[in-house]
Coordinates of C-alpha atoms and ligand atoms in Angstrom, one line a residue:
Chain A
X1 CA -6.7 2.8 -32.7
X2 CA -8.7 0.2 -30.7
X3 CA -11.1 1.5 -27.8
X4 CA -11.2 -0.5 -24.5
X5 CA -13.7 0.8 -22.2
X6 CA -11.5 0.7 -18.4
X7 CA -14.8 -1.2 -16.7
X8 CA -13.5 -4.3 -18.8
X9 CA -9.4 -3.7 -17.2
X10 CA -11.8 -3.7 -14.0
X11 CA -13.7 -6.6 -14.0
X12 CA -10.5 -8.6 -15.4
X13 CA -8.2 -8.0 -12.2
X14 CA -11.3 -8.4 -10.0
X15 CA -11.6 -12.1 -11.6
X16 CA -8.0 -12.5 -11.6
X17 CA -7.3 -11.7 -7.7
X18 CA -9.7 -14.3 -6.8
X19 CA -8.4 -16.7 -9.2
X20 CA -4.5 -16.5 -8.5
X21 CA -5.7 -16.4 -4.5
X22 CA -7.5 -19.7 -4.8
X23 CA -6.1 -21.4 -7.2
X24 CA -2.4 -22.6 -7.6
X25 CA -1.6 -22.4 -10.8
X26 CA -0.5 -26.0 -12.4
X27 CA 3.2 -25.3 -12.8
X28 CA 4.0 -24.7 -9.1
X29 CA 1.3 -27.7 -8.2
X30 CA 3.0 -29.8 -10.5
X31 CA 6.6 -28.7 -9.2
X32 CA 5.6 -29.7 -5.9
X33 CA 4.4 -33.0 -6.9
X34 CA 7.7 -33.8 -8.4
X35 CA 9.4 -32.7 -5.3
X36 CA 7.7 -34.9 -3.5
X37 CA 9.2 -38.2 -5.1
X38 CA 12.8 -36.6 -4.7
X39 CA 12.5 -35.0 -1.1
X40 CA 14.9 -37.3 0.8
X41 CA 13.4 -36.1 4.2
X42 CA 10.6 -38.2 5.2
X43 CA 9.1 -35.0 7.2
X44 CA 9.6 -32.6 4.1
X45 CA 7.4 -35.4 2.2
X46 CA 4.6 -35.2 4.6
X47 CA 5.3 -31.4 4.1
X48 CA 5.1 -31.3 0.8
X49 CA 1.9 -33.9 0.7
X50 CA 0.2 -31.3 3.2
X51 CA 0.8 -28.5 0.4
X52 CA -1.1 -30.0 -2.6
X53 CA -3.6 -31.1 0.0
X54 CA -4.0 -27.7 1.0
X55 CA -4.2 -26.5 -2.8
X56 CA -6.9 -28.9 -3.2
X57 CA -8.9 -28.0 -0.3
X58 CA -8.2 -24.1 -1.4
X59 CA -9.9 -25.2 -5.0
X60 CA -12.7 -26.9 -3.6
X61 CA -13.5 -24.3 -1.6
X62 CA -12.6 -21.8 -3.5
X63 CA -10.7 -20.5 -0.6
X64 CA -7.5 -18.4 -0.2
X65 CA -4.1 -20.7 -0.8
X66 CA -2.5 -18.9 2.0
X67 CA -4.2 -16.5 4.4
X68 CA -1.5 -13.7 3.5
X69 CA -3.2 -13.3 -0.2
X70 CA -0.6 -10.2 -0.7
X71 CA 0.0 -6.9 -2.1
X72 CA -1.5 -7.0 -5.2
X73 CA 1.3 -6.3 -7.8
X74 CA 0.1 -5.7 -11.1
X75 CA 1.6 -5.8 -14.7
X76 CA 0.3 -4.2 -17.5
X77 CA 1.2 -4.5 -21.3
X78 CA -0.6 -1.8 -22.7
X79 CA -0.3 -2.0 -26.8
X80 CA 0.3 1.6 -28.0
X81 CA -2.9 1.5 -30.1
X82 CA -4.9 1.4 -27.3
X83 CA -7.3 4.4 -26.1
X84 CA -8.7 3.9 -23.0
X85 CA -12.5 5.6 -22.1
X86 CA -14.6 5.9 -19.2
X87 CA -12.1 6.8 -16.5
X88 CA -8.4 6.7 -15.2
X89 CA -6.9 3.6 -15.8
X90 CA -5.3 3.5 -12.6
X91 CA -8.6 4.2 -10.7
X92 CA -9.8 1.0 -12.8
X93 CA -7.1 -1.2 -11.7
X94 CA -7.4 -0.3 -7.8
X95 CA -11.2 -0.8 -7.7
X96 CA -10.8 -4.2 -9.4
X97 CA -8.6 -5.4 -6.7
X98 CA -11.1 -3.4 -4.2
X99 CA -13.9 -5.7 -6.1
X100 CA -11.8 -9.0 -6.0
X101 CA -10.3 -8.5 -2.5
X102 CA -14.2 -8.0 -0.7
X103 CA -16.2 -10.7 -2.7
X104 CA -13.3 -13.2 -2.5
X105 CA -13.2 -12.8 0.9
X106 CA -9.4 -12.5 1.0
X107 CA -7.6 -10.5 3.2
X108 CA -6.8 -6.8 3.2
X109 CA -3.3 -6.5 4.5
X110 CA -2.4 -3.4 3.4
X111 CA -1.4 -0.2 5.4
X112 CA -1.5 3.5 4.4
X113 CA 1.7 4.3 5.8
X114 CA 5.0 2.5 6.2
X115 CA 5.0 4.2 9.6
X116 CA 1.7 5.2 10.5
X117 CA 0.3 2.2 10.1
X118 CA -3.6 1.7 9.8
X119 CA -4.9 -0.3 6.8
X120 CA -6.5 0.7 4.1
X121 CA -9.4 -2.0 4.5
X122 CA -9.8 -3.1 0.6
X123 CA -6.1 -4.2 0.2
X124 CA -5.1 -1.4 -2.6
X125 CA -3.3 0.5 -3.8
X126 CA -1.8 -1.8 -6.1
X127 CA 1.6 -1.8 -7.2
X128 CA 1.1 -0.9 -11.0
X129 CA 3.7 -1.2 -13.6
X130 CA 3.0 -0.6 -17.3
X131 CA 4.5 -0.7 -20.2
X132 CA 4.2 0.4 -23.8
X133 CA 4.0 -1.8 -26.4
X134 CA 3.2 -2.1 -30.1
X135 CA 0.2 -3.4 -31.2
X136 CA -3.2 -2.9 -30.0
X137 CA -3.5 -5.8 -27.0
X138 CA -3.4 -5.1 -23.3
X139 CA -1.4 -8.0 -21.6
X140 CA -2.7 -8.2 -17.6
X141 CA -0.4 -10.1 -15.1
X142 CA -2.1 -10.1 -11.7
X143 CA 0.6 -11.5 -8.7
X144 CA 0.0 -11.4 -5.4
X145 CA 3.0 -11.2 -2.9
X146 CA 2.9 -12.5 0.0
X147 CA 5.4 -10.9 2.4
X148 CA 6.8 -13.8 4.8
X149 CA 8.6 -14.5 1.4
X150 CA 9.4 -10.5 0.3
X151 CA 10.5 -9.6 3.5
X152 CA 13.8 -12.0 2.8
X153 CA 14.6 -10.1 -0.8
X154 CA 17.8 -8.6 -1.3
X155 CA 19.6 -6.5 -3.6
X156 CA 23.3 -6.2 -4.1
X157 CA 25.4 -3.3 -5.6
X158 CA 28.0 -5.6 -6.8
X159 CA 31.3 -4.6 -8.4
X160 CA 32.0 -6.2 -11.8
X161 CA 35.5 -7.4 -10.8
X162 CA 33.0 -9.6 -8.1
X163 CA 31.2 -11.3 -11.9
X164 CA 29.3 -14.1 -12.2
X165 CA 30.7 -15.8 -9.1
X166 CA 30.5 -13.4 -7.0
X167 CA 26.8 -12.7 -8.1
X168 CA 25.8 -16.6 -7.8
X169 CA 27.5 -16.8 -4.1
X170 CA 25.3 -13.6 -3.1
X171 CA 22.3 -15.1 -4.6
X172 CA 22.5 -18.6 -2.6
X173 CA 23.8 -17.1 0.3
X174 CA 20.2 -14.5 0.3
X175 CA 18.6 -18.0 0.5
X176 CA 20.4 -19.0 3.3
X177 CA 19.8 -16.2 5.5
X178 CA 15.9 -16.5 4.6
X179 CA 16.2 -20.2 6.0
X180 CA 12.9 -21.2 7.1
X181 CA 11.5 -18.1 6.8
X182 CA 10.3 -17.7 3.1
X183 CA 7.8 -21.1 3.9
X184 CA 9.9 -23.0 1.6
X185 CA 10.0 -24.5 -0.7
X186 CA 10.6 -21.4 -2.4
X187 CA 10.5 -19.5 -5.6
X188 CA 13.5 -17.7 -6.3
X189 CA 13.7 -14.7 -9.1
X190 CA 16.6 -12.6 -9.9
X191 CA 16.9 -9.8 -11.5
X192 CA 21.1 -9.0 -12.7
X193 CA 21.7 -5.5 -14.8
X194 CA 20.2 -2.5 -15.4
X195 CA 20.6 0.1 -12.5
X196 CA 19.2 -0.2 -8.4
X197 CA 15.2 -0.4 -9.2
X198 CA 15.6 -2.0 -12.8
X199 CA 17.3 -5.0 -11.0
X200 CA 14.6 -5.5 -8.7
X201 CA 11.6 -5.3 -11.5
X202 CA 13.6 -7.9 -13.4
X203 CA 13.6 -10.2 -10.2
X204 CA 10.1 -9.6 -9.9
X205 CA 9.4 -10.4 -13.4
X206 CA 11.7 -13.4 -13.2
X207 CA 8.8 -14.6 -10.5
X208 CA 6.2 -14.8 -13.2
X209 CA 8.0 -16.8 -15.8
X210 CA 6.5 -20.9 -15.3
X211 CA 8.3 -23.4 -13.1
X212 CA 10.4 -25.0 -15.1
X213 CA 11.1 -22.8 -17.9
X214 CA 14.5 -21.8 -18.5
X215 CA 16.6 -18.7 -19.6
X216 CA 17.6 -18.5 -24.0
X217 CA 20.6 -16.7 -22.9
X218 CA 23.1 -19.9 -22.5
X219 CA 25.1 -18.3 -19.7
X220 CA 22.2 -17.5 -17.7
X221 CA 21.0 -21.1 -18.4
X222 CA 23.7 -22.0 -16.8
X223 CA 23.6 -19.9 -14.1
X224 CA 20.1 -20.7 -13.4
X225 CA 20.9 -24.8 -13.4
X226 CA 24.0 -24.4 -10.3
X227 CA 21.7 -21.5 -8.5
X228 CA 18.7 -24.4 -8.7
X229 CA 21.5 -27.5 -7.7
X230 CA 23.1 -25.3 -4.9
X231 CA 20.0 -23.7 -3.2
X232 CA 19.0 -27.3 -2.4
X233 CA 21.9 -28.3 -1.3
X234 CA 21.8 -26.3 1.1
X235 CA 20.0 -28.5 3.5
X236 CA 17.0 -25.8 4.8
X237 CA 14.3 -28.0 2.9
X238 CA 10.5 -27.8 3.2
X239 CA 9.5 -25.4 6.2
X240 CA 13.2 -25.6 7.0
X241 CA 13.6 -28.8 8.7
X242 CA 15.9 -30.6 6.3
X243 CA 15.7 -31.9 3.1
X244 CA 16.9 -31.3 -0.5
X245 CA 13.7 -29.7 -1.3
X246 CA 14.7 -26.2 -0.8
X247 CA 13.5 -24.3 -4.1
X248 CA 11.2 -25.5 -6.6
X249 CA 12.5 -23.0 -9.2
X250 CA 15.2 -19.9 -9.8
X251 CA 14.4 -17.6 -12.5
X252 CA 17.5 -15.1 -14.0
X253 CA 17.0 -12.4 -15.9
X254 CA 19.4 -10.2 -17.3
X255 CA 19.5 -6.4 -19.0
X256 CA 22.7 -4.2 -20.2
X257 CA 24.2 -2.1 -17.4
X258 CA 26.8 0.6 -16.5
X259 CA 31.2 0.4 -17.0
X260 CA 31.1 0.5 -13.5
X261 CA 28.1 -1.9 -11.9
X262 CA 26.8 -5.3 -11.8
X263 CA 23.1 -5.0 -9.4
X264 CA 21.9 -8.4 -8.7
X265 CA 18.5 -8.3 -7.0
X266 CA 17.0 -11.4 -5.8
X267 CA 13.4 -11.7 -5.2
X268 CA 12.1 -14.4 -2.6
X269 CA 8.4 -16.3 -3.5
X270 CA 6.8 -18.9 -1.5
X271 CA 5.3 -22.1 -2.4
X272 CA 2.3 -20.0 -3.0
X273 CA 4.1 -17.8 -5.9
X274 CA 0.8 -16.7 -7.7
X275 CA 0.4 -15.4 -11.3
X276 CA -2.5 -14.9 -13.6
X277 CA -2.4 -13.8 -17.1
X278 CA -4.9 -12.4 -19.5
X279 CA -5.2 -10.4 -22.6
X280 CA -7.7 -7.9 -23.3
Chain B
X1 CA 5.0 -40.7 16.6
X2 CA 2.2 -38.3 17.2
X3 CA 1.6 -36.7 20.4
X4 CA -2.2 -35.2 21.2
X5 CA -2.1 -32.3 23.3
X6 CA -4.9 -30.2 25.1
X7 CA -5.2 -26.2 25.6
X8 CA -4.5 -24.4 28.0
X9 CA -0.9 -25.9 27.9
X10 CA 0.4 -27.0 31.3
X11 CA 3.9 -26.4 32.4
X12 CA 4.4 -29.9 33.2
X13 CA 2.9 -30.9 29.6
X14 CA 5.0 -27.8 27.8
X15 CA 8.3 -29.0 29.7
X16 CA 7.4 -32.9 28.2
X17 CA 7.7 -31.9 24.8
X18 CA 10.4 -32.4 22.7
X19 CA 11.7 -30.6 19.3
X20 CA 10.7 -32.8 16.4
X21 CA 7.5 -34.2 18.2
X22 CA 4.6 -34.0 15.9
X23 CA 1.7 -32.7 17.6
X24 CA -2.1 -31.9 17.4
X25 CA -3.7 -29.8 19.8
X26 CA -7.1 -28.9 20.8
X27 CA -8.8 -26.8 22.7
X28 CA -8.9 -22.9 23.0
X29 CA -5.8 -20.7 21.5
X30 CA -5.0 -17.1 20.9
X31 CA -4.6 -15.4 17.6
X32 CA -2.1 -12.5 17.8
X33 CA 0.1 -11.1 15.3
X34 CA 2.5 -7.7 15.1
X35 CA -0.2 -4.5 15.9
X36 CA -2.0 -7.1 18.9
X37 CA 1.3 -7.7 20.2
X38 CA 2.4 -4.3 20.4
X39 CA -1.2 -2.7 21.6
X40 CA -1.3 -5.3 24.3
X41 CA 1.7 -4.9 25.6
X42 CA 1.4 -1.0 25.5
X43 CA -1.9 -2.0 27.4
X44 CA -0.5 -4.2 30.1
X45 CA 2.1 -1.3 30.8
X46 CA -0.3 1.5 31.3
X47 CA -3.3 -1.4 32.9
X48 CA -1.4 -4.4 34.0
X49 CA -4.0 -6.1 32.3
X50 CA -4.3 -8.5 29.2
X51 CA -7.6 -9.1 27.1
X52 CA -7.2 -13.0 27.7
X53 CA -6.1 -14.8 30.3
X54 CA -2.1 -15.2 29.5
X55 CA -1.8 -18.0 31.7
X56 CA -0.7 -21.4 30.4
X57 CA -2.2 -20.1 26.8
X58 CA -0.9 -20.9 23.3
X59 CA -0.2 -18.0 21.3
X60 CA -1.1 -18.8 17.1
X61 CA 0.9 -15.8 15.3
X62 CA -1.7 -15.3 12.7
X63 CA -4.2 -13.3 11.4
X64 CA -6.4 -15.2 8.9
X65 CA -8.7 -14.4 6.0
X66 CA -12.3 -13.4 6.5
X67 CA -14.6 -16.0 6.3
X68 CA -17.1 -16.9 4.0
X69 CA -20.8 -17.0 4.7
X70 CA -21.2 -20.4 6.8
X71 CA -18.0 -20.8 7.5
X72 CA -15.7 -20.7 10.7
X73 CA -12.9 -18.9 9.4
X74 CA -11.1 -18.2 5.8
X75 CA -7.2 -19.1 5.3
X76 CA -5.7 -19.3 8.7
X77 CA -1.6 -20.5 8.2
X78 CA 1.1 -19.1 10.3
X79 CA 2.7 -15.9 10.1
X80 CA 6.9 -15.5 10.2
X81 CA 7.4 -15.4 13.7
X82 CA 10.2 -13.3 14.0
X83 CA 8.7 -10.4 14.0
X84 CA 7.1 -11.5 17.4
X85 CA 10.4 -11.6 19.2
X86 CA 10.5 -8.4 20.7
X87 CA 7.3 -9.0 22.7
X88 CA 7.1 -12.8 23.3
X89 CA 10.0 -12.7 26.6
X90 CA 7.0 -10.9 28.4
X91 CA 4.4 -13.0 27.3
X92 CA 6.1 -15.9 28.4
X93 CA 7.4 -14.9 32.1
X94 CA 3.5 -13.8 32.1
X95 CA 2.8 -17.4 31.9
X96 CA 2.6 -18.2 27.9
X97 CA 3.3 -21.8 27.7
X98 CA 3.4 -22.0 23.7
X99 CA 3.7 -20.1 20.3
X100 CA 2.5 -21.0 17.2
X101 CA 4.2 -20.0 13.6
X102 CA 6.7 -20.5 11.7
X103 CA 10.6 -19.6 10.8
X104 CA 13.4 -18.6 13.3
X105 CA 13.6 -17.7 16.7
X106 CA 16.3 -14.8 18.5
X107 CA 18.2 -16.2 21.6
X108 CA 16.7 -13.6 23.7
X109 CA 13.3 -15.9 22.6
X110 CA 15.1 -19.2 23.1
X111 CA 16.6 -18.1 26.4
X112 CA 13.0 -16.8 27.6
X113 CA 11.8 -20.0 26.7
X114 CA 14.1 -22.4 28.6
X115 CA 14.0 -19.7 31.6
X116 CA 10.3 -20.6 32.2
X117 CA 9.4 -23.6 30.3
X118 CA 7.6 -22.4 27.2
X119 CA 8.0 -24.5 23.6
X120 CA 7.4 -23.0 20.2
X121 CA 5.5 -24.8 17.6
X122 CA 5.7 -24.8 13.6
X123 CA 2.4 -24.6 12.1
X124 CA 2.7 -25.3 7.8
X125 CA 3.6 -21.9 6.5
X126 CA 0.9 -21.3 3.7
X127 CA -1.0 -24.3 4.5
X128 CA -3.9 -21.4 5.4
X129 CA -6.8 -23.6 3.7
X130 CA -5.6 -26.9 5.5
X131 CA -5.4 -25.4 8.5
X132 CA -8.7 -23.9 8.4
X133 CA -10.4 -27.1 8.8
X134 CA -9.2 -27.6 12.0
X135 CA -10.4 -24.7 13.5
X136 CA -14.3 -25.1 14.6
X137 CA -14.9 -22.4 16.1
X138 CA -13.6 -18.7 15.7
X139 CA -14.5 -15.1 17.9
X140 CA -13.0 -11.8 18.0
X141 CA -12.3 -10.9 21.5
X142 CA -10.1 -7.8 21.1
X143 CA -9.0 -4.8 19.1
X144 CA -11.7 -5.7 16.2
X145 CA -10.4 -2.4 14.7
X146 CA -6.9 -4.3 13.8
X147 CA -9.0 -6.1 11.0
X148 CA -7.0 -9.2 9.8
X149 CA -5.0 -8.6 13.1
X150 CA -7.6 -8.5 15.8
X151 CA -6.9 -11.1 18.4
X152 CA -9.3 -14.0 17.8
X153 CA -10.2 -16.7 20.3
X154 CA -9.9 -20.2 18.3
X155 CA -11.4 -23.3 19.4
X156 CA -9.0 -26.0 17.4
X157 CA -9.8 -29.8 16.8
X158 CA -6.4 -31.9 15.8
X159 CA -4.5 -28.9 15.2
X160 CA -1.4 -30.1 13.4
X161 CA 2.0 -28.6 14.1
X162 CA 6.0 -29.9 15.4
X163 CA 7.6 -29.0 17.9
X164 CA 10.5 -26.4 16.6
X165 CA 12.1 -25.8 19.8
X166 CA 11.4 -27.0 22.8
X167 CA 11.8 -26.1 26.7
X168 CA 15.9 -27.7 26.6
X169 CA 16.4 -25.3 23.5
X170 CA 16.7 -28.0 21.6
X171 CA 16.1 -26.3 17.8
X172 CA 15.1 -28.1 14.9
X173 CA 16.1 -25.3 12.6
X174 CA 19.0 -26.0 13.8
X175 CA 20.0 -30.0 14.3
X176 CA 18.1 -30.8 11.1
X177 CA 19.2 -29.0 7.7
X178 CA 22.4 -29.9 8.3
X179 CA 21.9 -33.8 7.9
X180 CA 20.5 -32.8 4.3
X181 CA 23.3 -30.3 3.6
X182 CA 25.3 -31.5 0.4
Ligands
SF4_1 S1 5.6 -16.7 2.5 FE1 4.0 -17.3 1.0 S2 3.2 -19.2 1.8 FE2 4.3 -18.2 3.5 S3 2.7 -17.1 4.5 FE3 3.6 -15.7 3.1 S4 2.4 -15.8 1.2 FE4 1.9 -17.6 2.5

């Protein structure tokens, strides 16, 4: 049994908020500077060139990326060897992002009803998910979400006699509706399996995987490589004004599901798809 | 070719403006996002009043970070316009000449626009950092209790932004991704 005291789960995702708000993390920085000597569009160049510009500035000044700096969605891998003392872990994780939302001078965009909506002024609750694991490590994922970008997520109850086809026409045609939207270029994750709310984690998941790395399951490969080819040919480009720059990245992931389903949930991320990572 | 523009926007200057022109603009704009939009136009129903002067005025859908000690503002990028389309008809036969933001526009919107002569501007979605250096000078001048969504009076210097759809209706989401489409 190893003892973790919850101020240190605290202090982590205070740290991390701030990080993942200022500072784009190198894969998506690096998948934009790719982009930029394949954009065709002269405009999406200058488009992209004003995005690693802005991540610059955003580092210098340790400044927010984006102005919307997110719901603050939170993953933890909690090693079933763990006790924590000294509080509810939950209690822990919302006054970290409390902590790292005031003193990084990000903004609080979050309201304490869908309907009656008046904000909470310190940006939580978090969305917390946690797992169990073996061992004695706890794994912290800290993503913010923008919404511009969530607000064009979809999720499909499909029929299995629709397969894989059927699924990869969905998930390019979700991009097409989000158009210019999503700021693109965007970050795609898909979730396919499970039941209604275990497709949408996976897509969610499939968001914190790097840019650039690819699915072991050889179909999904696959899959993931004409999703990637199609979304940008689909013209919208960067900020939607043309180009072949449409997505940087499209992440599937997969899990067993029922005789009688196929869910397919895709998840839509910005240019400014953030994710930090720690272990405690 | 870019084209320098001055606040508040004048019908005859709005009307010039073409989609695909690549502006910057200074002087005074608006910040306003969903809750403004809705409490001012409750306001102006119950008052027939607005907290700025609506006339000839540019509209920047956003609602930025707070700022850091000695600075003018934090993050300020555009916010998804759409969600603006229910109120901006109003605005516009009020006398708003321009909108700032980013993504698609309804034809209600479009139709408003060419009615009076207003033109909508794309501002780099989640270029909040950028963006932020071009605005010198930042005040809240309404419904401070909105936070984040308080309307803010913005001095801007340079201001970069295209012209998405102008006073013809001429729509750049619309004429350009299809040259690139494959
Ligand atoms: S979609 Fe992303 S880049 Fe665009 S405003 Fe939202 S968080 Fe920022």
């Amino acid at each position: 049994m190893r003892e973790i005291s919850v101020d240190l789960v605290r202090d982590a995702i205070k740290t991390m908020c701030i990080e993942a708000n200022c500072i784009l993390s190198d894969d998506v920085y690096q998948a934009i500077e790719k982009a930029k000597t394949t954009e065709s569009s002269a405009v999406g160049r200058e488009l992209l060139c004003q995005l690693t510009k802005n991540a610059d500035i955003a580092k210098r000044d340790y400044m927010p990326i984006c102005q919307d700096t997110g719901m603050a969605i939170i993953f933890l891998e909690i090693g079933q060897d763990v006790h924590f003392y000294g509080g509810y872990l939950e209690d822990a994780v919302n006054e970290g992002v409390r902590l790292g939302y005031e003193e990084g001078y990000l903004r609080k965009s979050i309201v304490k009803d869908p309907f009656i909506r008046v904000n909470t002024g310190d940006n939580t609750p978090a969305v917390i998910h946690t797992q169990i694991v073996p061992g004695d490590k706890v794994d912290i994922t800290v993503a913010p979400k923008g919404f511009g970008s969530e607000n064009m997520s979809r999720i499909f109850m499909m029929k299995p006699s629709d397969g894989i086809e059927g699924a990869k026409d969905a998930i390019v045609q979700a991009v097409k509706e989000a158009g210019p939207n999503p700021c693109p270029p965007m970050v795609v994750g898909v979730g396919c399996g499970g039941s209604f709310e275990k497709c949408a984690l996976l897509a969610k998941k499939a968001l914190l995987r790097p840019i650039g790395s690819v699915s072991p399951i050889p179909h999904i490969y696959e899959m993931e490589k004409e999703l990637l080819e199609r979304m940008n040919k689909t013209g919208i480009g960067p900020q939607g004004l043309g180009g072949n720059t449409t997505v940087l990245g499209v992440h599937v992931e997969s899990f067993p599901t029922h005789i009688a389903g196929m869910p397919i949930a895709v998840n839509i991320s910005c240019h400014v798809t953030r994710h930090t990572h720690t272990i405690l | 070719m870019k084209v320098k523009i001055e606040t508040p926007l004048v019908l005859e200057q709005a009307k010039k403006l073409r989609a695909g022109d690549i502006v910057e603009i200074t002087g005074t704009i608006y910040t306003a996002r969903d809750a403004a939009h809705k409490r001012m136009l409750t306001e102006y129903e119950e008052t027939g009043k607005l907290p700025f002067d609506i006339k000839n005025a540019v509209i920047y859908y956003a609602g930025p970070a707070p700022e850091k000690p000695g600075m003018v503002i934090g993050s300020a990028g555009p916010t998804t316009s759409y969600r603006m389309d229910a109120y901006a008809p109003k605005l516009i036969e009020l006398g708003q000449t321009g909108m700032i933001g980013k993504g698609a526009r309804n034809q209600q919107v479009v139709d408003t626009m060419k009615k009076y002569g207003a033109v909508y501007f794309g501002a780099t979605g989640g270029a909040g950092a950028l963006l932020a250096n071009h605005i010198k000078k930042s005040e809240v001048i309404a419904y401070e209790d909105l936070g984040a969504e308080a309307i803010r009076k913005l001095y801007v210097k340079d201001f970069p932004a295209i012209v998405i759809i102008d006073s013809l209706g001429n729509n750049l989401y619309e004429t350009e991704p299809p040259k690139y489409r494959q």
